[in-house]
mmCIF file of C-alpha atoms in Angstrom:
data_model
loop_
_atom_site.group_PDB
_atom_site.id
_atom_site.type_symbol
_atom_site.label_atom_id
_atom_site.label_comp_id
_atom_site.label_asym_id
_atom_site.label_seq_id
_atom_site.Cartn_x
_atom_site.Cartn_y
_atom_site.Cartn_z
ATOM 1 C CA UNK A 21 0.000 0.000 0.000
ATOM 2 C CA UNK A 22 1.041 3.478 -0.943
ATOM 3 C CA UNK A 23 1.197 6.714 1.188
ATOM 4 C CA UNK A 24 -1.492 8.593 0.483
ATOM 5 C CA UNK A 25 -3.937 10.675 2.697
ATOM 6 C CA UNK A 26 -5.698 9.420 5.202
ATOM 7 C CA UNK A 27 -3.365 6.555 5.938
ATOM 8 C CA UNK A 28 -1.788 5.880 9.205
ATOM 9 C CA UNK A 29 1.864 5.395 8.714
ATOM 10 C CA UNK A 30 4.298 4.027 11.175
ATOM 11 C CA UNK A 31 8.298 5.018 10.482
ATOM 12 C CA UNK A 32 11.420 5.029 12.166
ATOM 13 C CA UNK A 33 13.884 7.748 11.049
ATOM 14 C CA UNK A 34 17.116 9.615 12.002
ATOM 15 C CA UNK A 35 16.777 13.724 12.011
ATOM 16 C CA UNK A 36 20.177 15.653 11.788
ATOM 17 C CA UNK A 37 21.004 19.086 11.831
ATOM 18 C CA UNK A 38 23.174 19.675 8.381
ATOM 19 C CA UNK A 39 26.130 22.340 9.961
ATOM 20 C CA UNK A 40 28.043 24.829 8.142
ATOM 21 C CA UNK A 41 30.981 22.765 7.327
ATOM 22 C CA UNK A 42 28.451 20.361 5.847
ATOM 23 C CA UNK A 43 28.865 17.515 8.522
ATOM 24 C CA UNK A 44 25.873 17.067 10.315
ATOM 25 C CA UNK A 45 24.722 16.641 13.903
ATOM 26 C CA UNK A 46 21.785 13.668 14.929
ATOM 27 C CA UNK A 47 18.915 15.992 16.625
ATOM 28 C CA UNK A 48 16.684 12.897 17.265
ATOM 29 C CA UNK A 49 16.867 9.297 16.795
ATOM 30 C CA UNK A 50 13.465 7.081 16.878
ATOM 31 C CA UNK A 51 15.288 3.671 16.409
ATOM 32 C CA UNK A 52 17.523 4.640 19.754
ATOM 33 C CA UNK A 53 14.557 5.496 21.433
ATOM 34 C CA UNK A 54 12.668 2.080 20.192
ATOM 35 C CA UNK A 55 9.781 4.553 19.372
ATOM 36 C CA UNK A 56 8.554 4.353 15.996
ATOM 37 C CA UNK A 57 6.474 7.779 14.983
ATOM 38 C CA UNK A 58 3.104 7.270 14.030
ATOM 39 C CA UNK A 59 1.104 10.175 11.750
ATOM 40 C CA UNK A 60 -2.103 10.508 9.882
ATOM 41 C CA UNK A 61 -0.758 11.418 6.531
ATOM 42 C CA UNK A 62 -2.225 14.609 4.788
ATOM 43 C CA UNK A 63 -3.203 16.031 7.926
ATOM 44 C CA UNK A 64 0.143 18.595 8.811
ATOM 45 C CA UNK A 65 1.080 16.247 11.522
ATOM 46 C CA UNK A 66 4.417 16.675 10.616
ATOM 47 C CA UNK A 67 6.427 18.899 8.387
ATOM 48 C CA UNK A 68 5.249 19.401 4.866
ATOM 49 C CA UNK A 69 7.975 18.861 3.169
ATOM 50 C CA UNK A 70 8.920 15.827 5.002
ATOM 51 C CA UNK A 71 5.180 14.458 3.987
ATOM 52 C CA UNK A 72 5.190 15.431 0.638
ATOM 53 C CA UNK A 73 8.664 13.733 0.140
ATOM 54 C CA UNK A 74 6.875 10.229 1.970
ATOM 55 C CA UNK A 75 3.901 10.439 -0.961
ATOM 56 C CA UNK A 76 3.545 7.065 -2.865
ATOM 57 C CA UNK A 77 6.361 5.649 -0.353
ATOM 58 C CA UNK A 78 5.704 1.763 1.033
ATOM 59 C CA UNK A 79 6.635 -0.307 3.874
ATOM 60 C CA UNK A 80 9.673 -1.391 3.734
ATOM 61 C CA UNK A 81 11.238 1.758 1.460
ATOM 62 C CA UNK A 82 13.624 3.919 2.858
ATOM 63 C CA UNK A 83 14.667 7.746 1.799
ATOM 64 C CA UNK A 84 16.935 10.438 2.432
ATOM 65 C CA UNK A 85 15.164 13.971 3.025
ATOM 66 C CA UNK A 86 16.816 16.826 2.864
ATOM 67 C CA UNK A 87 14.722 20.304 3.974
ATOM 68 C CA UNK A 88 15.618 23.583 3.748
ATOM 69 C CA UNK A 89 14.955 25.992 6.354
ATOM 70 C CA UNK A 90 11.829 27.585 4.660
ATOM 71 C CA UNK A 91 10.729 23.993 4.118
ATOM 72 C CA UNK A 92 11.603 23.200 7.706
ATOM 73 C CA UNK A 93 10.908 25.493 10.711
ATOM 74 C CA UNK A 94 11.570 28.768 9.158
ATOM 75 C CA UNK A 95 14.185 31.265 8.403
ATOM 76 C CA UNK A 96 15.431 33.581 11.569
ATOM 77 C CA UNK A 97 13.926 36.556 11.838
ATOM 78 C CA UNK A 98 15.309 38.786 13.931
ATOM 79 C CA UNK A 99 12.679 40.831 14.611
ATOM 80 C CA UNK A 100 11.338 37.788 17.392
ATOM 81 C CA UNK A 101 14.218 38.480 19.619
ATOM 82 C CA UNK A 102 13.024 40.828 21.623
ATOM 83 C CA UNK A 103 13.764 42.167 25.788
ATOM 84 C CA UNK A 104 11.449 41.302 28.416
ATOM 85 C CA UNK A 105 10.819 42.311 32.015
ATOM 86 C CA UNK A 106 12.421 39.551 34.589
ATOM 87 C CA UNK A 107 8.916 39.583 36.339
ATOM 88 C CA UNK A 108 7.218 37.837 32.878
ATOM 89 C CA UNK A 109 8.420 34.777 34.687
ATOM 90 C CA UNK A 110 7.315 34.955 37.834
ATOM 91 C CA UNK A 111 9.467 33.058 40.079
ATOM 92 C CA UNK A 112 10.899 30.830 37.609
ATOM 93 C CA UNK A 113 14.384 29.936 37.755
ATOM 94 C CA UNK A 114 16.314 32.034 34.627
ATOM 95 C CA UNK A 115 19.811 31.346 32.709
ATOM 96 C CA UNK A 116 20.563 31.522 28.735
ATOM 97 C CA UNK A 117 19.346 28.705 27.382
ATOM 98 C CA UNK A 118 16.352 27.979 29.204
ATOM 99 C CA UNK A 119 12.941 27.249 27.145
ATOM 100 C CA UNK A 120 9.443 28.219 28.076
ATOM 101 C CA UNK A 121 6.519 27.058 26.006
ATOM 102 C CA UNK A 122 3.591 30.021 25.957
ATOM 103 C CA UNK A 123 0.614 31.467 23.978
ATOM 104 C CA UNK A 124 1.883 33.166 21.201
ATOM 105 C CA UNK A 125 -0.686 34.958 19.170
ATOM 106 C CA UNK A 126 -0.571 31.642 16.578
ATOM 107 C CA UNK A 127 -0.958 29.110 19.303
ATOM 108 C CA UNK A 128 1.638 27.079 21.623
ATOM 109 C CA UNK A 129 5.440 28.875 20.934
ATOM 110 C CA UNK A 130 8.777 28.047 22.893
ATOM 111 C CA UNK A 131 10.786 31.209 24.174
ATOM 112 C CA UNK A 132 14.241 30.560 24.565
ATOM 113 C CA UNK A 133 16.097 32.344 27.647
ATOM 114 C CA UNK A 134 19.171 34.652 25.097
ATOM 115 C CA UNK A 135 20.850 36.514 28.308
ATOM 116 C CA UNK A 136 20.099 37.894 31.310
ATOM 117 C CA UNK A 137 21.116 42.031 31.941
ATOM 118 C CA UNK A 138 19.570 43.160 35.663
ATOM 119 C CA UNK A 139 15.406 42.765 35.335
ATOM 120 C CA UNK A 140 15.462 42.761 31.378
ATOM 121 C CA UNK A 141 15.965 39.088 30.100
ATOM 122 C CA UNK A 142 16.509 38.870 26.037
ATOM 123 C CA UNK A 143 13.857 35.772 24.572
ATOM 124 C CA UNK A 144 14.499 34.110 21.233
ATOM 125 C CA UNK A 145 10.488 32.916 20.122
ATOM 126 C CA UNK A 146 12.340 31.751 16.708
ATOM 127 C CA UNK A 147 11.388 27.685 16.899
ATOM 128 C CA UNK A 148 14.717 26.667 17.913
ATOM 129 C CA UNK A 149 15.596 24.792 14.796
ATOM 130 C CA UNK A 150 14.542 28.095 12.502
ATOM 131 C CA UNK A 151 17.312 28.570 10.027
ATOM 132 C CA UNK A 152 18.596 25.174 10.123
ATOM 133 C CA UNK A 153 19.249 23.029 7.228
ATOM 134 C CA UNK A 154 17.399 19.377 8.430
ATOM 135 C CA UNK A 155 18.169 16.075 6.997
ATOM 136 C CA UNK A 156 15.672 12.860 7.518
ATOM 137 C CA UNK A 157 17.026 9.431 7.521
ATOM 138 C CA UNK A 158 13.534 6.917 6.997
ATOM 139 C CA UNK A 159 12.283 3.487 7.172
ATOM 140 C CA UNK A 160 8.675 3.554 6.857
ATOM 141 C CA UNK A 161 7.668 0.088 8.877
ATOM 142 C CA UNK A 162 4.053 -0.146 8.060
ATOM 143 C CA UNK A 163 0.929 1.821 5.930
ATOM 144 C CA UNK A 164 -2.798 1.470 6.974
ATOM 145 C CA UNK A 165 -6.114 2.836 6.180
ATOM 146 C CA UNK A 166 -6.539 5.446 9.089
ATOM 147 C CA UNK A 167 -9.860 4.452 11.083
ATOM 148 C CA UNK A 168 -12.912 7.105 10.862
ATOM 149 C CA UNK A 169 -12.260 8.145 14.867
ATOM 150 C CA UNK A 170 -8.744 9.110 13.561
ATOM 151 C CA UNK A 171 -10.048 10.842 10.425
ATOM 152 C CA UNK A 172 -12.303 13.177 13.168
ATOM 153 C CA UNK A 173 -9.340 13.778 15.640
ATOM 154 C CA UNK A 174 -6.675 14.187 12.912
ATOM 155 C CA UNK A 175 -4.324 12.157 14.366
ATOM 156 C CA UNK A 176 -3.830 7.921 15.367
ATOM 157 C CA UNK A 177 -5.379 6.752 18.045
ATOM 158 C CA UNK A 178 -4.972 3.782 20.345
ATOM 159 C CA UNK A 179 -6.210 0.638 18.916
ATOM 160 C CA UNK A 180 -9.876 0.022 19.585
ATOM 161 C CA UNK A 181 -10.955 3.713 19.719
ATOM 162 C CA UNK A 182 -14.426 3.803 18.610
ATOM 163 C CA UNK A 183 -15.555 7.209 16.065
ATOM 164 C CA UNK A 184 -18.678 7.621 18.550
ATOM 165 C CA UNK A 185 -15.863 8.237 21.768
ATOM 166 C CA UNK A 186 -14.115 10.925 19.838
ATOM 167 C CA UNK A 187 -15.540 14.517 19.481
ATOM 168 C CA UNK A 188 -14.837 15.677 15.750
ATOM 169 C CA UNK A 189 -11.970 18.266 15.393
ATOM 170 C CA UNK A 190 -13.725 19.351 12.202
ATOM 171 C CA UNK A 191 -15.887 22.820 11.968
ATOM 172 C CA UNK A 192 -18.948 23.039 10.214
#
């Protein structure tokens, strides 16, 4: 069976960040984790240009992907670094480096803690892999005909979920 949408599919893959010297660095690992990912294909649960590269793939076939950063997370933009007051964070414990996930005005964003000057802390709300070159290593494992309670929610669900347990993500 071929991926197309509406099909579960179950893979295993390697993500690297691709560096400047062109060697690259291994971001995430599924096989190390024994966690294959599992998506509902043609649904933007997971990057588009990693999808549409996975179109009319089978079990069994593995690929290469190489995304640029407008095809990945984004290009920097500068203008999201920005200087907020210390007391944004209530008491939370503060050093460069640190990530926050918040409301940003599109939904769920991670801040990242830039430096620290008296009460003004610099934030980063780039994602953090914006501007980074990403290369996918895949094994797609298995293709199946996504069930109707995971066409409502968008996503797989656990074995055995029945359509009439799931409320519909879908707006009339």
């Amino acid at each position: 069976m071929s991926i197309t949408a509406h099909q579960v599919v179950t893979l295993h893959y390697v993500l690297s960040d691709v560096l400047s010297d062109g060697s690259t660095r291994v971001l995430d690992d599924s096989n190390a984790r024994d966690k294959p990912l599992e998506y509902l294909h043609g649904h933007d649960n997971i990057l588009p240009g990693l999808e549409s590269a996975l179109e009319d793939k089978a079990a069994g076939d593995e690929l290469r992907v190489t995304l640029a950063p407008a095809d990945a997370y984004g290009i920097r933009n500068e203008d999201l670094v920005q200087q907020v007051s210390r007391a944004s964070f209530g008491s939370a414990a503060l050093e460069p480096g640190s990530r926050f996930q918040t409301e940003g005005e599109a939904g769920p964003q991670i801040v990242t803690v830039m430096s620290i000057d008296g009460d003004m802390v610099t934030v980063d709300t780039n994602h953090p892999l914006a501007g980074h070159t990403l290369r996918y290593q895949v094994n797609v494992l298995d293709v199946r005909d996504a069930t109707r309670a995971e066409l409502a929610k968008g996503h797989p669900l656990p074995p055995g979920t029945e359509h009439s347990k799931v409320e519909d993500r879908k707006v009339l």
